[in-house]
């Protein structure tokens, strides 16, 4: 029996004066009922460990693997402490990307359904009017990206004086130089006395230092993955290739793996749009997310990927932060990131919540040096794979096709066999006929078996 790495974290570091774990049975009846309607019967480790500290209003810096349930760890306690008849923002959740703002807000709405607790998402790239209206009508919880929230603050459209809880999701990104100036400005508009909880999969020393500016001196550290930020049900493979061969290598990997659901990460927006066109021309069912894609199209694409209408999503790291899609089976790293921690977030899009996953990197000789450093930094066992030749791919495709056909054949009834039997003479004729006939048969097999 395999061990679920999320139910059994490798190592847990708890604060001094630690609090007892929180259990599902301790949740208010209203909350238990809502969770049960969504199929929740238990809490995940990060939720059991974190909720007591948040309910006690203790400042915390929480480290936990990607996909381990961090969003529920802060949403569940926040919903318990909201004063419902005080229609002013009482909790502020700051996130680095629009996609993550939408996702976290969706989770807040799902878990607060029927309670009367109001929330809104504040992010850029869309009209101000709906956000202004929501703020005027009154909300209890705001989920926001720093830039757009600062715009609303400066326009006098949001009152943060009732905020009692500040949450930083993906804290390592929120305290990076890109967001740090806005974070400092926002802090000036918040009450001096509030509880601040920060979450991230990776917490370098710089984050620990900067966190002190936003948390009280009594802030504590809780880690459920101190010596392993990578899920141990995730395999890491890499293929060597020239930089000019990465597009063709991507096609080979997709043909060989035939992933149920795959995210492909590029460092540059130009590579995203180029690779999207290459894969579409080859016949793959693919969408793209990057800063060059409009917000409305990004939301439409992400929705299609969530619902499995698309099974391949190409993106920059705008989609690597916190996007929680359980069914991602493969991640392809088209370009190895300069920041090694980014690899953790990219690969963490698969193998979520105990599921297995495969992260595949396409590596040039120069990038192999960085890959080995990433391996050393995070204790990752990267497996170097043999080149994917046409013969190797053909053998895998044929084996997969035969297996799928055999499964279909098992379910055929007698009448089906009689009807299909009429085609056997044609199949024999075409199989032994011209190359055009054989290509037509191959085309039919491809259409039936290859999930694009």
Short mmCIF file of C-alpha atoms in Angstrom, two decimals:
data_model
loop_
_atom_site.label_atom_id
_atom_site.label_comp_id
_atom_site.label_asym_id
_atom_site.label_seq_id
_atom_site.Cartn_x
_atom_site.Cartn_y
_atom_site.Cartn_z
CA UNK A 1 0.00 0.00 0.00
CA UNK A 2 1.46 3.36 -1.09
CA UNK A 3 1.88 6.14 1.45
CA UNK A 4 0.02 9.37 0.71
CA UNK A 5 2.69 12.09 1.06
CA UNK A 6 0.09 14.67 2.02
CA UNK A 7 -1.29 12.59 4.86
CA UNK A 8 2.28 11.84 6.00
CA UNK A 9 4.49 14.94 5.56
CA UNK A 10 8.19 14.14 5.48
CA UNK A 11 9.03 16.47 8.33
CA UNK A 12 7.00 18.91 10.41
CA UNK A 13 8.48 21.90 12.22
CA UNK A 14 6.04 23.48 14.66
CA UNK A 15 6.25 26.74 16.62
CA UNK A 16 7.05 27.08 20.27
CA UNK A 17 3.88 26.98 22.36
CA UNK A 18 2.32 24.87 19.63
CA UNK A 19 -1.43 24.40 19.54
CA UNK A 20 -3.27 21.07 19.21
CA UNK A 21 -4.33 19.99 15.73
CA UNK A 22 -7.78 21.02 14.52
CA UNK A 23 -10.16 18.27 13.43
CA UNK A 24 -13.04 18.08 10.97
CA UNK A 25 -15.44 17.42 13.86
CA UNK A 26 -14.46 20.74 15.48
CA UNK A 27 -15.75 22.73 12.49
CA UNK A 28 -19.07 24.56 13.01
CA UNK A 29 -22.05 22.51 11.85
CA UNK A 30 -22.80 25.00 9.08
CA UNK A 31 -19.28 24.63 7.72
CA UNK A 32 -19.28 20.85 7.99
CA UNK A 33 -22.52 20.75 6.01
CA UNK A 34 -21.08 22.94 3.24
CA UNK A 35 -17.89 20.86 3.07
CA UNK A 36 -19.84 17.61 3.01
CA UNK A 37 -21.82 18.88 0.00
CA UNK A 38 -18.49 19.24 -1.80
CA UNK A 39 -17.25 15.79 -0.78
CA UNK A 40 -14.94 16.85 2.08
CA UNK A 41 -14.84 14.34 4.92
CA UNK A 42 -11.51 15.29 6.51
CA UNK A 43 -8.96 18.09 6.74
CA UNK A 44 -5.53 17.97 5.10
CA UNK A 45 -2.40 18.28 7.28
CA UNK A 46 -1.74 21.95 6.50
CA UNK A 47 -5.36 22.72 7.43
CA UNK A 48 -5.26 20.73 10.68
CA UNK A 49 -2.02 22.45 11.71
CA UNK A 50 -2.76 26.02 10.57
CA UNK A 51 -6.41 26.61 11.54
CA UNK A 52 -5.79 26.71 15.35
CA UNK A 53 -3.19 29.50 14.97
CA UNK A 54 -5.42 31.56 12.69
CA UNK A 55 -8.39 31.20 15.06
CA UNK A 56 -6.07 32.37 17.85
CA UNK A 57 -4.99 35.37 15.69
CA UNK A 58 -1.32 34.36 15.87
CA UNK A 59 0.95 35.61 13.08
CA UNK A 60 2.33 32.66 11.11
CA UNK A 61 4.70 31.92 8.24
CA UNK A 62 3.52 28.59 6.80
CA UNK A 63 5.49 26.42 4.42
CA UNK A 64 3.69 23.60 2.65
CA UNK A 65 4.00 21.79 -0.67
CA UNK A 66 2.08 22.94 -3.71
CA UNK A 67 -1.29 21.24 -3.98
CA UNK A 68 -1.43 20.45 -0.27
CA UNK A 69 -4.58 22.41 0.59
CA UNK A 70 -3.16 25.81 1.60
CA UNK A 71 -6.20 27.75 0.33
CA UNK A 72 -8.57 25.81 2.59
CA UNK A 73 -6.14 26.34 5.46
CA UNK A 74 -6.83 30.08 5.49
CA UNK A 75 -10.34 30.28 4.02
CA UNK A 76 -11.95 27.94 6.57
CA UNK A 77 -10.83 29.85 9.69
CA UNK A 78 -11.51 33.25 8.08
CA UNK A 79 -15.13 32.27 7.45
CA UNK A 80 -15.51 31.36 11.13
CA UNK A 81 -14.42 34.77 12.44
CA UNK A 82 -16.23 37.07 9.98
CA UNK A 83 -18.79 39.29 11.72
CA UNK A 84 -21.59 38.98 9.21
CA UNK A 85 -23.65 42.05 10.16
CA UNK A 86 -20.57 44.30 9.84
CA UNK A 87 -20.50 44.82 6.07
CA UNK A 88 -16.94 46.10 5.75
CA UNK A 89 -13.73 44.28 4.65
CA UNK A 90 -12.51 42.19 7.57
CA UNK A 91 -10.09 39.90 5.72
CA UNK A 92 -7.67 40.84 2.93
CA UNK A 93 -6.09 38.05 0.87
CA UNK A 94 -3.26 39.22 -1.40
CA UNK A 95 -2.08 37.08 -4.32
CA UNK A 96 0.42 37.65 -7.16
CA UNK A 97 -1.70 36.90 -10.25
CA UNK A 98 -5.16 37.49 -11.68
CA UNK A 99 -5.70 33.77 -12.21
CA UNK A 100 -4.90 33.00 -8.59
CA UNK A 101 -7.19 35.82 -7.42
CA UNK A 102 -10.07 34.29 -9.38
CA UNK A 103 -9.29 30.81 -8.10
CA UNK A 104 -9.04 31.82 -4.43
CA UNK A 105 -12.20 33.92 -4.70
CA UNK A 106 -14.05 30.96 -6.25
CA UNK A 107 -12.97 28.86 -3.25
CA UNK A 108 -14.16 31.53 -0.82
CA UNK A 109 -17.55 31.66 -2.55
CA UNK A 110 -17.84 27.88 -2.64
CA UNK A 111 -17.06 27.47 1.06
CA UNK A 112 -19.27 30.40 2.14
CA UNK A 113 -22.30 29.44 0.05
CA UNK A 114 -25.55 30.26 1.82
CA UNK A 115 -23.88 31.99 4.79
CA UNK A 116 -24.45 35.59 3.70
CA UNK A 117 -20.70 36.26 3.75
CA UNK A 118 -19.79 38.53 0.83
CA UNK A 119 -16.50 38.53 -1.03
CA UNK A 120 -15.04 40.07 -4.17
CA UNK A 121 -11.96 39.66 -6.35
CA UNK A 122 -9.91 42.75 -7.23
CA UNK A 123 -7.41 42.44 -10.10
CA UNK A 124 -6.18 44.31 -13.17
CA UNK A 125 -6.86 43.81 -16.85
CA UNK A 126 -10.63 44.21 -16.46
CA UNK A 127 -13.11 47.08 -15.96
CA UNK A 128 -13.11 48.97 -12.67
CA UNK A 129 -16.90 49.40 -12.52
CA UNK A 130 -17.99 45.93 -11.28
CA UNK A 131 -15.26 46.02 -8.63
CA UNK A 132 -16.27 49.52 -7.49
CA UNK A 133 -19.92 48.44 -7.27
CA UNK A 134 -19.03 45.37 -5.17
CA UNK A 135 -16.99 47.52 -2.79
CA UNK A 136 -19.78 50.10 -2.49
CA UNK A 137 -22.39 47.39 -1.82
CA UNK A 138 -20.19 46.04 0.97
CA UNK A 139 -17.97 42.97 1.29
CA UNK A 140 -16.48 40.97 4.17
CA UNK A 141 -13.51 39.44 2.30
CA UNK A 142 -11.35 40.93 -0.45
CA UNK A 143 -9.08 38.77 -2.64
CA UNK A 144 -6.74 41.06 -4.58
CA UNK A 145 -3.58 41.58 -6.57
CA UNK A 146 -1.53 44.45 -5.10
CA UNK A 147 -1.48 46.79 -8.12
CA UNK A 148 -5.24 47.04 -8.72
CA UNK A 149 -5.98 47.15 -4.98
CA UNK A 150 -3.61 50.12 -4.64
CA UNK A 151 -5.48 51.87 -7.47
CA UNK A 152 -8.77 51.48 -5.56
CA UNK A 153 -7.15 52.69 -2.33
CA UNK A 154 -5.75 55.82 -3.98
CA UNK A 155 -9.17 56.57 -5.51
CA UNK A 156 -10.80 56.29 -2.09
CA UNK A 157 -12.96 53.36 -3.19
CA UNK A 158 -12.05 50.90 -0.46
CA UNK A 159 -11.97 51.16 3.33
CA UNK A 160 -9.52 48.77 4.99
CA UNK A 161 -9.83 50.02 8.58
CA UNK A 162 -11.93 46.99 9.64
CA UNK A 163 -9.43 44.43 8.33
CA UNK A 164 -8.37 42.05 11.10
CA UNK A 165 -6.71 39.34 9.00
CA UNK A 166 -4.10 39.80 6.27
CA UNK A 167 -3.20 36.75 4.18
CA UNK A 168 -0.28 36.58 1.75
CA UNK A 169 -0.64 33.61 -0.58
CA UNK A 170 2.55 32.65 -2.47
CA UNK A 171 4.47 34.81 0.00
CA UNK A 172 7.84 34.33 -1.70
CA UNK A 173 6.42 36.03 -4.80
CA UNK A 174 4.46 38.66 -2.84
CA UNK A 175 7.65 39.79 -1.09
CA UNK A 176 9.77 39.79 -4.25
CA UNK A 177 11.00 43.10 -5.64
CA UNK A 178 8.20 43.14 -8.22
CA UNK A 179 5.48 43.42 -5.54
CA UNK A 180 7.38 44.71 -2.51
CA UNK A 181 6.85 48.46 -3.15
CA UNK A 182 3.06 48.03 -3.50
CA UNK A 183 3.00 45.78 -0.45
CA UNK A 184 4.69 48.52 1.62
CA UNK A 185 2.13 51.10 0.40
CA UNK A 186 -0.86 48.85 1.16
CA UNK A 187 0.45 48.17 4.66
CA UNK A 188 0.14 51.90 5.47
CA UNK A 189 -3.62 51.77 4.89
CA UNK A 190 -4.20 48.76 7.15
CA UNK A 191 -4.76 48.81 10.92
CA UNK A 192 -1.59 48.49 12.96
CA UNK A 193 -2.99 45.61 14.97
CA UNK A 194 -4.02 42.72 12.72
CA UNK A 195 -3.14 39.07 12.30
CA UNK A 196 -0.91 38.30 9.31
CA UNK A 197 -0.50 34.77 7.93
CA UNK A 198 1.80 33.98 5.00
CA UNK A 199 1.84 30.83 2.89
CA UNK A 200 4.33 29.46 0.36
CA UNK A 201 5.88 26.24 -0.88
CA UNK A 202 9.36 27.76 -0.78
CA UNK A 203 10.50 30.20 1.91
CA UNK A 204 14.07 31.44 1.36
CA UNK A 205 15.84 33.51 3.98
CA UNK A 206 14.96 36.77 2.20
CA UNK A 207 11.25 36.02 2.68
CA UNK A 208 11.76 35.30 6.37
CA UNK A 209 13.55 38.66 6.73
CA UNK A 210 10.96 40.71 4.81
CA UNK A 211 8.07 38.97 6.58
CA UNK A 212 9.12 40.73 9.80
CA UNK A 213 7.98 44.05 8.28
CA UNK A 214 4.40 42.77 8.03
CA UNK A 215 4.16 40.50 11.07
CA UNK A 216 4.45 41.03 14.80
CA UNK A 217 7.60 40.06 16.66
CA UNK A 218 5.76 37.06 18.07
CA UNK A 219 5.26 35.57 14.58
CA UNK A 220 6.02 31.84 14.35
CA UNK A 221 7.14 29.44 11.63
CA UNK A 222 5.22 26.28 10.69
CA UNK A 223 6.60 23.91 8.06
CA UNK A 224 5.10 20.72 6.72
CA UNK A 225 7.77 20.33 4.05
CA UNK A 226 10.97 21.75 5.48
CA UNK A 227 13.22 19.17 3.85
CA UNK A 228 11.02 18.32 0.89
CA UNK A 229 9.11 20.96 -1.07
CA UNK A 230 8.69 18.57 -4.01
CA UNK A 231 5.92 15.96 -3.74
CA UNK A 232 7.40 12.46 -3.51
CA UNK A 233 4.78 11.10 -5.90
CA UNK A 234 6.23 13.24 -8.70
CA UNK A 235 8.83 11.90 -11.16
CA UNK A 236 11.31 14.22 -12.88
CA UNK A 237 12.66 13.28 -16.34
CA UNK A 238 14.68 15.25 -18.86
CA UNK A 239 15.65 14.92 -22.53
CA UNK A 240 18.72 16.52 -24.06
CA UNK A 241 18.17 18.55 -27.23
CA UNK A 242 19.51 21.52 -29.17
CA UNK A 243 17.74 24.85 -28.60
CA UNK A 244 16.44 24.75 -32.19
CA UNK A 245 14.97 21.28 -31.67
CA UNK A 246 12.75 22.09 -28.68
CA UNK A 247 9.57 22.46 -30.72
CA UNK A 248 10.02 19.11 -32.46
CA UNK A 249 11.09 17.52 -29.14
CA UNK A 250 7.87 18.80 -27.54
CA UNK A 251 5.85 17.05 -30.25
CA UNK A 252 7.81 13.83 -29.72
CA UNK A 253 7.21 13.92 -25.95
CA UNK A 254 3.48 14.55 -26.44
CA UNK A 255 3.22 11.71 -28.96
CA UNK A 256 5.11 9.33 -26.69
CA UNK A 257 3.34 10.26 -23.43
CA UNK A 258 -0.15 11.01 -24.81
CA UNK A 259 -0.91 12.98 -21.60
CA UNK A 260 -4.40 13.15 -20.16
CA UNK A 261 -3.77 16.79 -19.26
CA UNK A 262 -0.52 18.70 -19.73
CA UNK A 263 0.91 22.14 -18.89
CA UNK A 264 3.92 23.38 -20.89
CA UNK A 265 6.00 26.20 -19.37
CA UNK A 266 8.10 28.68 -21.35
CA UNK A 267 10.27 31.52 -20.04
CA UNK A 268 9.20 33.98 -22.77
CA UNK A 269 5.81 35.10 -24.07
CA UNK A 270 7.15 34.85 -27.63
CA UNK A 271 7.88 31.15 -27.11
CA UNK A 272 4.34 30.59 -25.83
CA UNK A 273 2.72 32.03 -28.96
CA UNK A 274 5.20 30.29 -31.27
CA UNK A 275 4.76 26.89 -29.66
CA UNK A 276 0.98 27.30 -29.58
CA UNK A 277 0.96 27.74 -33.35
CA UNK A 278 3.35 24.83 -33.93
CA UNK A 279 1.25 22.42 -31.87
CA UNK A 280 -2.05 23.62 -33.36
CA UNK A 281 -0.66 23.09 -36.84
CA UNK A 282 0.29 19.55 -35.82
CA UNK A 283 -3.28 18.91 -34.67
CA UNK A 284 -3.03 19.18 -30.90
CA UNK A 285 -5.90 20.59 -28.84
CA UNK A 286 -4.01 23.44 -27.20
CA UNK A 287 -4.53 26.82 -25.51
CA UNK A 288 -2.14 29.50 -24.27
CA UNK A 289 -1.78 31.80 -21.25
CA UNK A 290 0.65 34.71 -21.13
CA UNK A 291 0.72 38.44 -20.51
CA UNK A 292 0.04 39.03 -24.23
CA UNK A 293 -3.32 37.23 -24.01
CA UNK A 294 -6.35 39.36 -23.08
CA UNK A 295 -7.93 38.78 -19.67
CA UNK A 296 -11.21 37.55 -21.17
CA UNK A 297 -9.42 35.02 -23.38
CA UNK A 298 -7.21 33.92 -20.49
CA UNK A 299 -10.28 33.20 -18.36
CA UNK A 300 -11.96 31.37 -21.25
CA UNK A 301 -8.84 29.29 -21.91
CA UNK A 302 -8.34 28.40 -18.26
CA UNK A 303 -12.01 27.42 -17.95
CA UNK A 304 -11.69 25.15 -21.01
CA UNK A 305 -8.57 23.53 -19.54
CA UNK A 306 -10.28 22.97 -16.18
CA UNK A 307 -13.27 21.33 -17.89
CA UNK A 308 -10.95 19.19 -20.09
CA UNK A 309 -12.13 20.77 -23.34
CA UNK A 310 -8.44 21.55 -23.79
CA UNK A 311 -5.89 18.99 -22.70
CA UNK A 312 -2.72 21.02 -23.36
CA UNK A 313 -2.02 24.46 -21.89
CA UNK A 314 1.11 26.45 -22.83
CA UNK A 315 2.01 29.25 -20.45
CA UNK A 316 4.54 31.52 -18.86
CA UNK A 317 4.85 31.58 -15.08
CA UNK A 318 1.73 33.73 -14.84
CA UNK A 319 -0.06 30.36 -14.58
CA UNK A 320 2.51 28.62 -12.39
CA UNK A 321 1.56 30.38 -9.19
CA UNK A 322 -1.11 28.58 -7.24
CA UNK A 323 -3.38 27.48 -10.08
CA UNK A 324 -5.02 24.38 -8.68
CA UNK A 325 -6.16 21.91 -11.35
CA UNK A 326 -6.13 18.39 -9.94
CA UNK A 327 -6.23 16.47 -13.22
CA UNK A 328 -2.90 17.71 -14.65
CA UNK A 329 -0.95 14.51 -15.33
CA UNK A 330 2.15 15.99 -17.02
CA UNK A 331 4.23 19.15 -16.93
CA UNK A 332 6.68 19.92 -19.72
CA UNK A 333 9.35 22.50 -18.92
CA UNK A 334 10.22 23.94 -22.33
CA UNK A 335 12.85 26.32 -20.91
CA UNK A 336 14.59 25.68 -17.62
CA UNK A 337 13.95 28.73 -15.37
CA UNK A 338 16.81 30.95 -14.25
CA UNK A 339 15.33 31.00 -10.75
CA UNK A 340 15.50 27.40 -9.52
CA UNK A 341 12.56 27.88 -7.15
CA UNK A 342 10.35 28.54 -10.18
CA UNK A 343 10.91 24.91 -11.18
CA UNK A 344 9.28 23.85 -7.90
CA UNK A 345 6.15 25.84 -8.74
CA UNK A 346 6.05 24.63 -12.35
CA UNK A 347 6.46 20.96 -11.52
CA UNK A 348 4.00 21.42 -8.66
CA UNK A 349 1.14 21.87 -11.15
CA UNK A 350 1.02 18.07 -11.33
CA UNK A 351 1.05 15.40 -8.58
CA UNK A 352 -1.43 17.44 -6.56
CA UNK A 353 -3.31 16.25 -3.47
CA UNK A 354 -1.67 12.84 -3.46
CA UNK A 355 -1.99 12.05 -7.17
CA UNK A 356 1.05 10.93 -9.15
CA UNK A 357 2.57 13.08 -11.88
CA UNK A 358 5.45 13.46 -14.32
CA UNK A 359 7.54 16.59 -14.97
CA UNK A 360 9.60 16.49 -18.18
CA UNK A 361 12.31 19.05 -18.95
CA UNK A 362 13.75 19.76 -22.41
CA UNK A 363 17.36 20.62 -21.71
CA UNK A 364 20.21 22.06 -23.78
CA UNK A 365 23.82 21.34 -22.75
CA UNK A 366 24.02 24.81 -21.17
CA UNK A 367 20.75 24.31 -19.27
CA UNK A 368 21.95 20.96 -17.93
CA UNK A 369 24.31 22.85 -15.62
CA UNK A 370 21.36 24.76 -14.12
CA UNK A 371 19.30 21.58 -13.96
CA UNK A 372 21.95 19.89 -11.85
CA UNK A 373 22.05 22.91 -9.54
CA UNK A 374 18.25 22.75 -9.18
CA UNK A 375 18.61 19.08 -8.30
CA UNK A 376 21.15 19.93 -5.61
CA UNK A 377 19.10 22.84 -4.22
CA UNK A 378 15.91 20.82 -3.74
CA UNK A 379 17.05 17.22 -3.57
CA UNK A 380 15.37 16.30 -6.86
CA UNK A 381 16.29 13.10 -8.67
CA UNK A 382 16.24 14.07 -12.34
CA UNK A 383 16.32 11.02 -14.63
CA UNK A 384 18.07 11.53 -17.99
CA UNK A 385 16.06 9.74 -20.68
CA UNK A 386 17.30 8.15 -23.90
CA UNK A 387 16.50 10.06 -27.12
CA UNK A 388 13.00 9.56 -28.52
CA UNK A 389 13.57 8.06 -31.95
CA UNK A 390 10.79 7.59 -34.51
CA UNK A 391 10.99 3.82 -33.91
CA UNK A 392 10.61 4.22 -30.13
CA UNK A 393 7.62 6.54 -30.58
CA UNK A 394 6.01 4.24 -33.17
CA UNK A 395 6.34 1.23 -30.87
CA UNK A 396 4.74 3.13 -27.98
CA UNK A 397 1.91 4.48 -30.13
CA UNK A 398 1.20 1.01 -31.58
CA UNK A 399 1.16 -0.64 -28.15
CA UNK A 400 -1.15 2.06 -26.76
CA UNK A 401 -3.45 1.80 -29.79
CA UNK A 402 -3.64 -2.00 -29.61
CA UNK A 403 -4.48 -1.82 -25.90
CA UNK A 404 -7.26 0.69 -26.50
CA UNK A 405 -8.69 -1.33 -29.39
CA UNK A 406 -8.64 -4.52 -27.34
CA UNK A 407 -10.55 -2.80 -24.53
CA UNK A 408 -13.15 -1.65 -27.05
CA UNK A 409 -13.38 -5.12 -28.55
CA UNK A 410 -14.25 -6.65 -25.17
CA UNK A 411 -17.48 -4.68 -25.03
CA UNK A 412 -18.67 -5.69 -28.52
CA UNK A 413 -21.85 -7.74 -28.63
CA UNK A 414 -22.66 -10.47 -31.14
CA UNK A 415 -24.64 -8.12 -33.40
CA UNK A 416 -21.75 -5.62 -33.33
CA UNK A 417 -19.32 -8.33 -34.42
CA UNK A 418 -21.58 -9.44 -37.26
CA UNK A 419 -21.96 -5.89 -38.56
CA UNK A 420 -18.26 -5.01 -38.21
CA UNK A 421 -17.28 -8.34 -39.80
CA UNK A 422 -18.52 -7.04 -43.13
CA UNK A 423 -15.49 -4.70 -43.19
CA UNK A 424 -12.85 -7.42 -42.68
CA UNK A 425 -12.33 -8.10 -46.43
CA UNK A 426 -11.80 -4.36 -46.99
CA UNK A 427 -9.39 -4.14 -44.07
CA UNK A 428 -7.31 -7.01 -45.47
CA UNK A 429 -7.35 -5.49 -48.93
CA UNK A 430 -6.29 -2.05 -47.69
CA UNK A 431 -3.65 -3.44 -45.32
CA UNK A 432 -2.00 -5.27 -48.21
CA UNK A 433 -2.75 -2.55 -50.76
CA UNK A 434 -1.16 0.73 -51.80
CA UNK A 435 0.60 3.15 -49.48
CA UNK A 436 -2.41 5.45 -49.80
CA UNK A 437 -4.71 2.70 -48.54
CA UNK A 438 -2.39 1.96 -45.63
CA UNK A 439 -2.14 5.67 -44.79
CA UNK A 440 -5.96 5.89 -44.73
CA UNK A 441 -6.13 3.02 -42.22
CA UNK A 442 -3.43 4.69 -40.15
CA UNK A 443 -5.43 7.96 -40.27
CA UNK A 444 -8.54 6.21 -38.92
CA UNK A 445 -6.54 4.64 -36.08
CA UNK A 446 -5.02 8.02 -35.29
CA UNK A 447 -8.41 9.73 -35.15
CA UNK A 448 -9.79 7.02 -32.87
CA UNK A 449 -6.94 6.56 -30.44
CA UNK A 450 -4.87 9.73 -30.18
CA UNK A 451 -6.25 12.14 -27.62
CA UNK A 452 -5.36 15.57 -28.93
#
